[in-house]
Amino acid sequence: MKCSIPSLLGLIHVLLSSREGNAFSLQQASVRRQPTSTSTALLAKHNSSRRRDFFSAVKRVFIGTGGAVVVSRGIPAAFAEDAAPVGKVVEISIANLDGEPGKTGTIRIQLKPEWAPRGVARFEELVGTGFYDGCRFFRVLPGFIAQFGITGDPNVMSKWRSSSIPDDPVKVSNTRGTVVFATAGPNTRTTQIFINTRDQGNGFLDKQGFSPFGEVIEGMDIVEKLYAGYGEGAPSGKGPNQGLIQAKGNEYLEAQYPKLSFISKASIAK
């Protein structure tokens, strides 16, 4: 059943007018007849029954439109799905774009707790502690992903390596621009993040348990400028070795992979 909001409001007006008019007539009759306590009780019961019939009718009309409609004075009616919770926005300032010192940009990530509440909570925690400040994008594979999330301080990294969180069910696909925790298997998410960059998305990751927790809403052009010249990491390629990053931090990366783009500051937008 399809019904416009104006027609629904008109129907309510008609129903209200009808019910209120009937109640008013009954009240007038009760004054003229000076009812006994018994007739008053019967009248109250009758009015109560009519009110239940009215609200039941209104409920059937609104549910039958295909969505729950909320009516409030001065506020347009809206479908329930339009009132979905909205998470925070994280701003990430990036330096060394295209491997060039002084070339910077910013990306904005909309967090989606309705997609992956555990993932959102962990990411917010890490951003709030400054964990990602100084992190390099150590694995940038054009047409696939851009990965970061190993802090430059080995002492800090050692505290988080075993601090895994339970998985979130995969509720949305790994489309281009979605932001996802990297894993080493079920329930192993810690700090590493990747951004899907493939135009067609990486839907094959869905069945592997990779659950997006946010999406880039500004700056995908900046993501495309992350330095990718080192290729895949060791041992498959000549790029940075994740084990050595964890053990030696940015000292290792700055010496051997100086062109890597990196996060200068990550913060919750206000």
PDB file of C-alpha atoms in Angstrom:
ATOM      1  CA  MET A   1       0.000   0.000   0.000  1.00  0.00           C
ATOM      2  CA  LYS A   2       1.351   3.402  -0.953  1.00  0.00           C
ATOM      3  CA  CYS A   3       0.061   6.573   0.613  1.00  0.00           C
ATOM      4  CA  SER A   4       1.497  10.088   0.688  1.00  0.00           C
ATOM      5  CA  ILE A   5       2.163  11.882   3.968  1.00  0.00           C
ATOM      6  CA  PRO A   6      -0.378  14.678   3.197  1.00  0.00           C
ATOM      7  CA  SER A   7      -3.111  12.118   2.543  1.00  0.00           C
ATOM      8  CA  LEU A   8      -2.268  10.358   5.792  1.00  0.00           C
ATOM      9  CA  LEU A   9      -2.492  13.612   7.699  1.00  0.00           C
ATOM     10  CA  GLY A  10      -5.816  14.327   6.008  1.00  0.00           C
ATOM     11  CA  LEU A  11      -7.115  10.930   7.049  1.00  0.00           C
ATOM     12  CA  ILE A  12      -6.059  11.573  10.648  1.00  0.00           C
ATOM     13  CA  HIS A  13      -7.858  14.910  10.568  1.00  0.00           C
ATOM     14  CA  VAL A  14     -11.055  13.238   9.355  1.00  0.00           C
ATOM     15  CA  LEU A  15     -10.812  10.477  11.951  1.00  0.00           C
ATOM     16  CA  LEU A  16     -10.086  12.920  14.738  1.00  0.00           C
ATOM     17  CA  SER A  17     -12.974  15.173  13.701  1.00  0.00           C
ATOM     18  CA  SER A  18     -15.319  12.193  13.573  1.00  0.00           C
ATOM     19  CA  ARG A  19     -14.297  10.782  16.976  1.00  0.00           C
ATOM     20  CA  GLU A  20     -14.170  14.143  18.700  1.00  0.00           C
ATOM     21  CA  GLY A  21     -17.550  15.070  17.245  1.00  0.00           C
ATOM     22  CA  ASN A  22     -19.115  11.839  18.526  1.00  0.00           C
ATOM     23  CA  ALA A  23     -17.631  12.345  21.963  1.00  0.00           C
ATOM     24  CA  PHE A  24     -18.884  15.936  22.082  1.00  0.00           C
ATOM     25  CA  SER A  25     -22.434  14.839  21.146  1.00  0.00           C
ATOM     26  CA  LEU A  26     -22.407  12.168  23.830  1.00  0.00           C
ATOM     27  CA  GLN A  27     -21.255  14.690  26.426  1.00  0.00           C
ATOM     28  CA  GLN A  28     -24.097  17.036  25.489  1.00  0.00           C
ATOM     29  CA  ALA A  29     -26.612  14.199  25.760  1.00  0.00           C
ATOM     30  CA  SER A  30     -25.302  13.199  29.167  1.00  0.00           C
ATOM     31  CA  VAL A  31     -25.854  16.736  30.489  1.00  0.00           C
ATOM     32  CA  ARG A  32     -29.430  16.881  29.226  1.00  0.00           C
ATOM     33  CA  ARG A  33     -30.302  13.446  30.601  1.00  0.00           C
ATOM     34  CA  GLN A  34     -28.478  13.891  33.951  1.00  0.00           C
ATOM     35  CA  PRO A  35     -27.245  10.251  33.903  1.00  0.00           C
ATOM     36  CA  THR A  36     -26.913   8.087  36.926  1.00  0.00           C
ATOM     37  CA  SER A  37     -23.515   6.735  38.010  1.00  0.00           C
ATOM     38  CA  THR A  38     -24.288   3.536  36.070  1.00  0.00           C
ATOM     39  CA  SER A  39     -24.969   5.384  32.820  1.00  0.00           C
ATOM     40  CA  THR A  40     -21.832   7.479  33.352  1.00  0.00           C
ATOM     41  CA  ALA A  41     -19.727   4.339  33.689  1.00  0.00           C
ATOM     42  CA  LEU A  42     -21.269   2.907  30.533  1.00  0.00           C
ATOM     43  CA  LEU A  43     -20.548   6.152  28.687  1.00  0.00           C
ATOM     44  CA  ALA A  44     -16.906   6.138  29.816  1.00  0.00           C
ATOM     45  CA  LYS A  45     -16.557   2.517  28.682  1.00  0.00           C
ATOM     46  CA  HIS A  46     -18.117   3.405  25.325  1.00  0.00           C
ATOM     47  CA  ASN A  47     -15.748   6.354  24.795  1.00  0.00           C
ATOM     48  CA  SER A  48     -12.763   4.240  25.765  1.00  0.00           C
ATOM     49  CA  SER A  49     -13.755   1.613  23.206  1.00  0.00           C
ATOM     50  CA  ARG A  50     -14.079   4.254  20.484  1.00  0.00           C
ATOM     51  CA  ARG A  51     -10.642   5.659  21.326  1.00  0.00           C
ATOM     52  CA  ARG A  52      -9.099   2.184  21.037  1.00  0.00           C
ATOM     53  CA  ASP A  53     -10.808   1.685  17.675  1.00  0.00           C
ATOM     54  CA  PHE A  54      -9.472   5.024  16.460  1.00  0.00           C
ATOM     55  CA  PHE A  55      -5.845   4.448  17.430  1.00  0.00           C
ATOM     56  CA  SER A  56      -6.005   0.917  16.047  1.00  0.00           C
ATOM     57  CA  ALA A  57      -7.200   2.324  12.717  1.00  0.00           C
ATOM     58  CA  VAL A  58      -4.434   4.924  12.649  1.00  0.00           C
ATOM     59  CA  LYS A  59      -1.827   2.253  13.429  1.00  0.00           C
ATOM     60  CA  ARG A  60      -3.027   0.058  10.563  1.00  0.00           C
ATOM     61  CA  VAL A  61      -2.912   2.993   8.133  1.00  0.00           C
ATOM     62  CA  PHE A  62       0.609   4.027   9.066  1.00  0.00           C
ATOM     63  CA  ILE A  63       2.156   0.548   9.183  1.00  0.00           C
ATOM     64  CA  GLY A  64       0.536  -0.247   5.845  1.00  0.00           C
ATOM     65  CA  THR A  65       2.500   2.504   4.079  1.00  0.00           C
ATOM     66  CA  GLY A  66       5.614   0.336   4.128  1.00  0.00           C
ATOM     67  CA  GLY A  67       7.461   2.116   6.934  1.00  0.00           C
ATOM     68  CA  ALA A  68       6.899   3.383  10.434  1.00  0.00           C
ATOM     69  CA  VAL A  69       5.881   7.037  10.189  1.00  0.00           C
ATOM     70  CA  VAL A  70       6.373   9.390  13.100  1.00  0.00           C
ATOM     71  CA  VAL A  71       4.144  12.443  13.281  1.00  0.00           C
ATOM     72  CA  SER A  72       5.063  15.355  15.503  1.00  0.00           C
ATOM     73  CA  ARG A  73       3.806  18.924  15.503  1.00  0.00           C
ATOM     74  CA  GLY A  74       6.167  21.160  13.517  1.00  0.00           C
ATOM     75  CA  ILE A  75       8.351  18.227  12.401  1.00  0.00           C
ATOM     76  CA  PRO A  76       7.821  16.547   9.002  1.00  0.00           C
ATOM     77  CA  ALA A  77       7.012  12.842   9.099  1.00  0.00           C
ATOM     78  CA  ALA A  78      10.013  10.574   8.421  1.00  0.00           C
ATOM     79  CA  PHE A  79      10.596   6.865   7.961  1.00  0.00           C
ATOM     80  CA  ALA A  80      12.384   5.082  10.783  1.00  0.00           C
ATOM     81  CA  GLU A  81      15.331   4.070   8.605  1.00  0.00           C
ATOM     82  CA  ASP A  82      16.150   7.742   8.024  1.00  0.00           C
ATOM     83  CA  ALA A  83      16.771   8.130  11.771  1.00  0.00           C
ATOM     84  CA  ALA A  84      19.587   5.563  11.878  1.00  0.00           C
ATOM     85  CA  PRO A  85      22.357   6.409  14.371  1.00  0.00           C
ATOM     86  CA  VAL A  86      25.298   8.328  12.952  1.00  0.00           C
ATOM     87  CA  GLY A  87      28.812   7.819  14.316  1.00  0.00           C
ATOM     88  CA  LYS A  88      31.618  10.305  14.728  1.00  0.00           C
ATOM     89  CA  VAL A  89      33.873  11.601  11.978  1.00  0.00           C
ATOM     90  CA  VAL A  90      37.637  11.096  12.157  1.00  0.00           C
ATOM     91  CA  GLU A  91      39.968  13.515  10.384  1.00  0.00           C
ATOM     92  CA  ILE A  92      43.339  12.183   9.286  1.00  0.00           C
ATOM     93  CA  SER A  93      46.036  14.614   8.140  1.00  0.00           C
ATOM     94  CA  ILE A  94      48.566  12.950   5.854  1.00  0.00           C
ATOM     95  CA  ALA A  95      52.072  14.031   4.855  1.00  0.00           C
ATOM     96  CA  ASN A  96      54.549  12.890   2.189  1.00  0.00           C
ATOM     97  CA  LEU A  97      51.885  12.335  -0.455  1.00  0.00           C
ATOM     98  CA  ASP A  98      53.373  10.833  -3.626  1.00  0.00           C
ATOM     99  CA  GLY A  99      56.554  10.452  -1.557  1.00  0.00           C
ATOM    100  CA  GLU A 100      57.195  14.196  -1.652  1.00  0.00           C
ATOM    101  CA  PRO A 101      58.076  16.086   1.562  1.00  0.00           C
ATOM    102  CA  GLY A 102      55.709  18.983   2.216  1.00  0.00           C
ATOM    103  CA  LYS A 103      52.872  17.544   0.111  1.00  0.00           C
ATOM    104  CA  THR A 104      49.907  17.065   2.431  1.00  0.00           C
ATOM    105  CA  GLY A 105      46.196  16.348   2.462  1.00  0.00           C
ATOM    106  CA  THR A 106      43.301  15.322   4.703  1.00  0.00           C
ATOM    107  CA  ILE A 107      40.805  12.493   4.596  1.00  0.00           C
ATOM    108  CA  ARG A 108      37.598  12.257   6.632  1.00  0.00           C
ATOM    109  CA  ILE A 109      36.189   8.938   7.784  1.00  0.00           C
ATOM    110  CA  GLN A 110      32.556   8.547   8.845  1.00  0.00           C
ATOM    111  CA  LEU A 111      32.369   5.904  11.554  1.00  0.00           C
ATOM    112  CA  LYS A 112      29.413   3.511  11.401  1.00  0.00           C
ATOM    113  CA  PRO A 113      28.654   1.894  14.781  1.00  0.00           C
ATOM    114  CA  GLU A 114      25.538   0.327  13.276  1.00  0.00           C
ATOM    115  CA  TRP A 115      27.862  -1.657  10.991  1.00  0.00           C
ATOM    116  CA  ALA A 116      30.527  -2.737  13.475  1.00  0.00           C
ATOM    117  CA  PRO A 117      30.200  -1.362  17.029  1.00  0.00           C
ATOM    118  CA  ARG A 118      33.269  -3.154  18.400  1.00  0.00           C
ATOM    119  CA  GLY A 119      35.434  -1.973  15.529  1.00  0.00           C
ATOM    120  CA  VAL A 120      34.252   1.617  15.920  1.00  0.00           C
ATOM    121  CA  ALA A 121      34.896   1.578  19.671  1.00  0.00           C
ATOM    122  CA  ARG A 122      38.459   0.283  19.213  1.00  0.00           C
ATOM    123  CA  PHE A 123      39.270   2.781  16.447  1.00  0.00           C
ATOM    124  CA  GLU A 124      37.938   5.685  18.526  1.00  0.00           C
ATOM    125  CA  GLU A 125      40.046   4.505  21.462  1.00  0.00           C
ATOM    126  CA  LEU A 126      43.207   4.360  19.377  1.00  0.00           C
ATOM    127  CA  VAL A 127      42.590   7.739  17.758  1.00  0.00           C
ATOM    128  CA  GLY A 128      41.900   9.274  21.176  1.00  0.00           C
ATOM    129  CA  THR A 129      45.249   8.101  22.559  1.00  0.00           C
ATOM    130  CA  GLY A 130      47.204   9.418  19.555  1.00  0.00           C
ATOM    131  CA  PHE A 131      48.203   5.914  18.533  1.00  0.00           C
ATOM    132  CA  TYR A 132      48.041   6.611  14.797  1.00  0.00           C
ATOM    133  CA  ASP A 133      50.018   9.859  14.839  1.00  0.00           C
ATOM    134  CA  GLY A 134      53.219   9.170  12.917  1.00  0.00           C
ATOM    135  CA  CYS A 135      52.005   5.842  11.488  1.00  0.00           C
ATOM    136  CA  ARG A 136      53.201   5.034   7.975  1.00  0.00           C
ATOM    137  CA  PHE A 137      51.032   3.655   5.174  1.00  0.00           C
ATOM    138  CA  PHE A 138      53.377   0.711   4.862  1.00  0.00           C
ATOM    139  CA  ARG A 139      51.329  -1.358   2.398  1.00  0.00           C
ATOM    140  CA  VAL A 140      49.795   0.558  -0.502  1.00  0.00           C
ATOM    141  CA  LEU A 141      48.670  -1.614  -3.403  1.00  0.00           C
ATOM    142  CA  PRO A 142      46.883   0.467  -6.085  1.00  0.00           C
ATOM    143  CA  GLY A 143      43.542  -0.969  -7.093  1.00  0.00           C
ATOM    144  CA  PHE A 144      43.332  -3.026  -3.923  1.00  0.00           C
ATOM    145  CA  ILE A 145      44.025  -1.484  -0.492  1.00  0.00           C
ATOM    146  CA  ALA A 146      46.013   1.089   1.496  1.00  0.00           C
ATOM    147  CA  GLN A 147      47.091  -0.240   4.911  1.00  0.00           C
ATOM    148  CA  PHE A 148      48.384   1.394   8.100  1.00  0.00           C
ATOM    149  CA  GLY A 149      48.237   0.858  11.845  1.00  0.00           C
ATOM    150  CA  ILE A 150      51.652  -0.140  13.218  1.00  0.00           C
ATOM    151  CA  THR A 151      52.764   2.710  15.444  1.00  0.00           C
ATOM    152  CA  GLY A 152      56.286   4.074  15.149  1.00  0.00           C
ATOM    153  CA  ASP A 153      57.073   3.395  18.806  1.00  0.00           C
ATOM    154  CA  PRO A 154      57.839  -0.304  19.450  1.00  0.00           C
ATOM    155  CA  ASN A 155      57.139   0.079  23.186  1.00  0.00           C
ATOM    156  CA  VAL A 156      53.622   1.322  22.507  1.00  0.00           C
ATOM    157  CA  MET A 157      53.078  -1.293  19.813  1.00  0.00           C
ATOM    158  CA  SER A 158      54.014  -4.129  22.157  1.00  0.00           C
ATOM    159  CA  LYS A 159      51.150  -3.176  24.491  1.00  0.00           C
ATOM    160  CA  TRP A 160      48.575  -3.501  21.715  1.00  0.00           C
ATOM    161  CA  ARG A 161      49.808  -6.510  19.747  1.00  0.00           C
ATOM    162  CA  SER A 162      47.947  -8.997  21.937  1.00  0.00           C
ATOM    163  CA  SER A 163      44.995  -6.740  22.723  1.00  0.00           C
ATOM    164  CA  SER A 164      42.558  -8.216  20.221  1.00  0.00           C
ATOM    165  CA  ILE A 165      38.820  -7.604  20.052  1.00  0.00           C
ATOM    166  CA  PRO A 166      36.001  -9.986  19.047  1.00  0.00           C
ATOM    167  CA  ASP A 167      34.795  -9.893  15.469  1.00  0.00           C
ATOM    168  CA  ASP A 168      31.792  -7.907  14.303  1.00  0.00           C
ATOM    169  CA  PRO A 169      29.434  -9.654  11.872  1.00  0.00           C
ATOM    170  CA  VAL A 170      29.883  -8.453   8.291  1.00  0.00           C
ATOM    171  CA  LYS A 171      26.835  -6.271   7.632  1.00  0.00           C
ATOM    172  CA  VAL A 172      28.029  -4.336   4.548  1.00  0.00           C
ATOM    173  CA  SER A 173      30.303  -5.208   1.665  1.00  0.00           C
ATOM    174  CA  ASN A 174      33.929  -4.125   1.253  1.00  0.00           C
ATOM    175  CA  THR A 175      33.144  -1.469  -1.329  1.00  0.00           C
ATOM    176  CA  ARG A 176      35.580   1.224  -2.448  1.00  0.00           C
ATOM    177  CA  GLY A 177      36.236   3.715   0.345  1.00  0.00           C
ATOM    178  CA  THR A 178      35.185   1.472   3.228  1.00  0.00           C
ATOM    179  CA  VAL A 179      37.535   1.288   6.213  1.00  0.00           C
ATOM    180  CA  VAL A 180      38.259  -2.111   7.760  1.00  0.00           C
ATOM    181  CA  PHE A 181      40.426  -3.779  10.407  1.00  0.00           C
ATOM    182  CA  ALA A 182      43.070  -6.173   9.101  1.00  0.00           C
ATOM    183  CA  THR A 183      43.062  -9.589  10.757  1.00  0.00           C
ATOM    184  CA  ALA A 184      45.148 -12.731  11.123  1.00  0.00           C
ATOM    185  CA  GLY A 185      42.068 -14.905  11.513  1.00  0.00           C
ATOM    186  CA  PRO A 186      38.881 -14.886  13.621  1.00  0.00           C
ATOM    187  CA  ASN A 187      38.821 -12.491  16.604  1.00  0.00           C
ATOM    188  CA  THR A 188      42.330 -11.119  16.005  1.00  0.00           C
ATOM    189  CA  ARG A 189      41.673  -7.449  15.260  1.00  0.00           C
ATOM    190  CA  THR A 190      44.070  -5.112  17.083  1.00  0.00           C
ATOM    191  CA  THR A 191      45.299  -1.888  15.441  1.00  0.00           C
ATOM    192  CA  GLN A 192      45.919  -2.378  11.732  1.00  0.00           C
ATOM    193  CA  ILE A 193      43.492  -0.766   9.292  1.00  0.00           C
ATOM    194  CA  PHE A 194      43.046  -0.743   5.536  1.00  0.00           C
ATOM    195  CA  ILE A 195      41.027   1.328   3.107  1.00  0.00           C
ATOM    196  CA  ASN A 196      39.493  -0.475   0.128  1.00  0.00           C
ATOM    197  CA  THR A 197      40.574   1.306  -3.073  1.00  0.00           C
ATOM    198  CA  ARG A 198      39.414  -1.020  -5.852  1.00  0.00           C
ATOM    199  CA  ASP A 199      36.774   0.650  -8.046  1.00  0.00           C
ATOM    200  CA  GLN A 200      34.605  -2.491  -8.039  1.00  0.00           C
ATOM    201  CA  GLY A 201      35.185  -3.037  -4.331  1.00  0.00           C
ATOM    202  CA  ASN A 202      36.718  -6.105  -2.696  1.00  0.00           C
ATOM    203  CA  GLY A 203      33.562  -8.115  -2.124  1.00  0.00           C
ATOM    204  CA  PHE A 204      35.505 -11.370  -1.882  1.00  0.00           C
ATOM    205  CA  LEU A 205      36.716 -10.161   1.550  1.00  0.00           C
ATOM    206  CA  ASP A 206      33.159 -10.257   2.921  1.00  0.00           C
ATOM    207  CA  LYS A 207      33.071 -14.047   3.309  1.00  0.00           C
ATOM    208  CA  GLN A 208      36.493 -13.928   4.978  1.00  0.00           C
ATOM    209  CA  GLY A 209      35.074 -11.931   7.880  1.00  0.00           C
ATOM    210  CA  PHE A 210      36.419  -8.469   7.082  1.00  0.00           C
ATOM    211  CA  SER A 211      33.786  -6.156   8.546  1.00  0.00           C
ATOM    212  CA  PRO A 212      33.796  -2.478   7.456  1.00  0.00           C
ATOM    213  CA  PHE A 213      33.310  -0.040  10.354  1.00  0.00           C
ATOM    214  CA  GLY A 214      33.387   3.233   8.430  1.00  0.00           C
ATOM    215  CA  GLU A 215      33.833   4.894   5.071  1.00  0.00           C
ATOM    216  CA  VAL A 216      35.861   7.712   3.585  1.00  0.00           C
ATOM    217  CA  ILE A 217      33.476  10.612   2.973  1.00  0.00           C
ATOM    218  CA  GLU A 218      36.131  13.107   1.860  1.00  0.00           C
ATOM    219  CA  GLY A 219      39.592  12.616   0.434  1.00  0.00           C
ATOM    220  CA  MET A 220      39.596   9.474  -1.692  1.00  0.00           C
ATOM    221  CA  ASP A 221      41.690  11.542  -4.110  1.00  0.00           C
ATOM    222  CA  ILE A 222      44.199  11.907  -1.258  1.00  0.00           C
ATOM    223  CA  VAL A 223      44.149   8.147  -0.646  1.00  0.00           C
ATOM    224  CA  GLU A 224      45.099   7.684  -4.312  1.00  0.00           C
ATOM    225  CA  LYS A 225      48.213   9.826  -3.698  1.00  0.00           C
ATOM    226  CA  LEU A 226      49.610   7.645  -0.915  1.00  0.00           C
ATOM    227  CA  TYR A 227      53.068   6.537  -1.940  1.00  0.00           C
ATOM    228  CA  ALA A 228      52.909   3.066  -3.507  1.00  0.00           C
ATOM    229  CA  GLY A 229      56.370   2.731  -5.020  1.00  0.00           C
ATOM    230  CA  TYR A 230      57.660   0.080  -2.625  1.00  0.00           C
ATOM    231  CA  GLY A 231      54.973  -2.460  -3.517  1.00  0.00           C
ATOM    232  CA  GLU A 232      53.980  -5.496  -1.479  1.00  0.00           C
ATOM    233  CA  GLY A 233      55.779  -6.114   1.786  1.00  0.00           C
ATOM    234  CA  ALA A 234      58.288  -8.818   2.562  1.00  0.00           C
ATOM    235  CA  PRO A 235      58.561 -11.702   2.018  1.00  0.00           C
ATOM    236  CA  SER A 236      56.263 -11.497  -1.037  1.00  0.00           C
ATOM    237  CA  GLY A 237      57.704  -8.201  -2.247  1.00  0.00           C
ATOM    238  CA  LYS A 238      60.348  -5.575  -1.607  1.00  0.00           C
ATOM    239  CA  GLY A 239      58.200  -3.425   0.660  1.00  0.00           C
ATOM    240  CA  PRO A 240      58.480  -3.018   4.441  1.00  0.00           C
ATOM    241  CA  ASN A 241      58.613  -6.083   6.658  1.00  0.00           C
ATOM    242  CA  GLN A 242      55.812  -5.894   9.217  1.00  0.00           C
ATOM    243  CA  GLY A 243      57.817  -7.807  11.821  1.00  0.00           C
ATOM    244  CA  LEU A 244      60.646  -5.298  11.608  1.00  0.00           C
ATOM    245  CA  ILE A 245      58.222  -2.368  11.793  1.00  0.00           C
ATOM    246  CA  GLN A 246      56.829  -3.777  15.028  1.00  0.00           C
ATOM    247  CA  ALA A 247      60.301  -4.404  16.433  1.00  0.00           C
ATOM    248  CA  LYS A 248      62.068  -1.222  15.313  1.00  0.00           C
ATOM    249  CA  GLY A 249      59.282   1.212  14.492  1.00  0.00           C
ATOM    250  CA  ASN A 250      59.776   4.348  12.423  1.00  0.00           C
ATOM    251  CA  GLU A 251      63.550   4.177  12.849  1.00  0.00           C
ATOM    252  CA  TYR A 252      63.520   1.228  10.460  1.00  0.00           C
ATOM    253  CA  LEU A 253      61.036   2.820   8.038  1.00  0.00           C
ATOM    254  CA  GLU A 254      62.666   6.233   7.876  1.00  0.00           C
ATOM    255  CA  ALA A 255      66.028   4.672   7.085  1.00  0.00           C
ATOM    256  CA  GLN A 256      64.921   2.191   4.436  1.00  0.00           C
ATOM    257  CA  TYR A 257      61.550   3.487   3.176  1.00  0.00           C
ATOM    258  CA  PRO A 258      61.724   7.278   3.469  1.00  0.00           C
ATOM    259  CA  LYS A 259      59.071   8.004   0.818  1.00  0.00           C
ATOM    260  CA  LEU A 260      56.208   6.347   2.665  1.00  0.00           C
ATOM    261  CA  SER A 261      53.237   8.637   3.234  1.00  0.00           C
ATOM    262  CA  PHE A 262      52.333   8.960   6.911  1.00  0.00           C
ATOM    263  CA  ILE A 263      49.702  10.256   9.317  1.00  0.00           C
ATOM    264  CA  SER A 264      50.750  13.515  10.941  1.00  0.00           C
ATOM    265  CA  LYS A 265      47.587  13.728  13.040  1.00  0.00           C
ATOM    266  CA  ALA A 266      44.389  11.721  13.539  1.00  0.00           C
ATOM    267  CA  SER A 267      41.577  13.203  15.606  1.00  0.00           C
ATOM    268  CA  ILE A 268      37.827  13.093  16.219  1.00  0.00           C
ATOM    269  CA  ALA A 269      36.196  15.963  14.344  1.00  0.00           C
ATOM    270  CA  LYS A 270      34.273  18.447  16.503  1.00  0.00           C
TER     271      LYS A 270
END
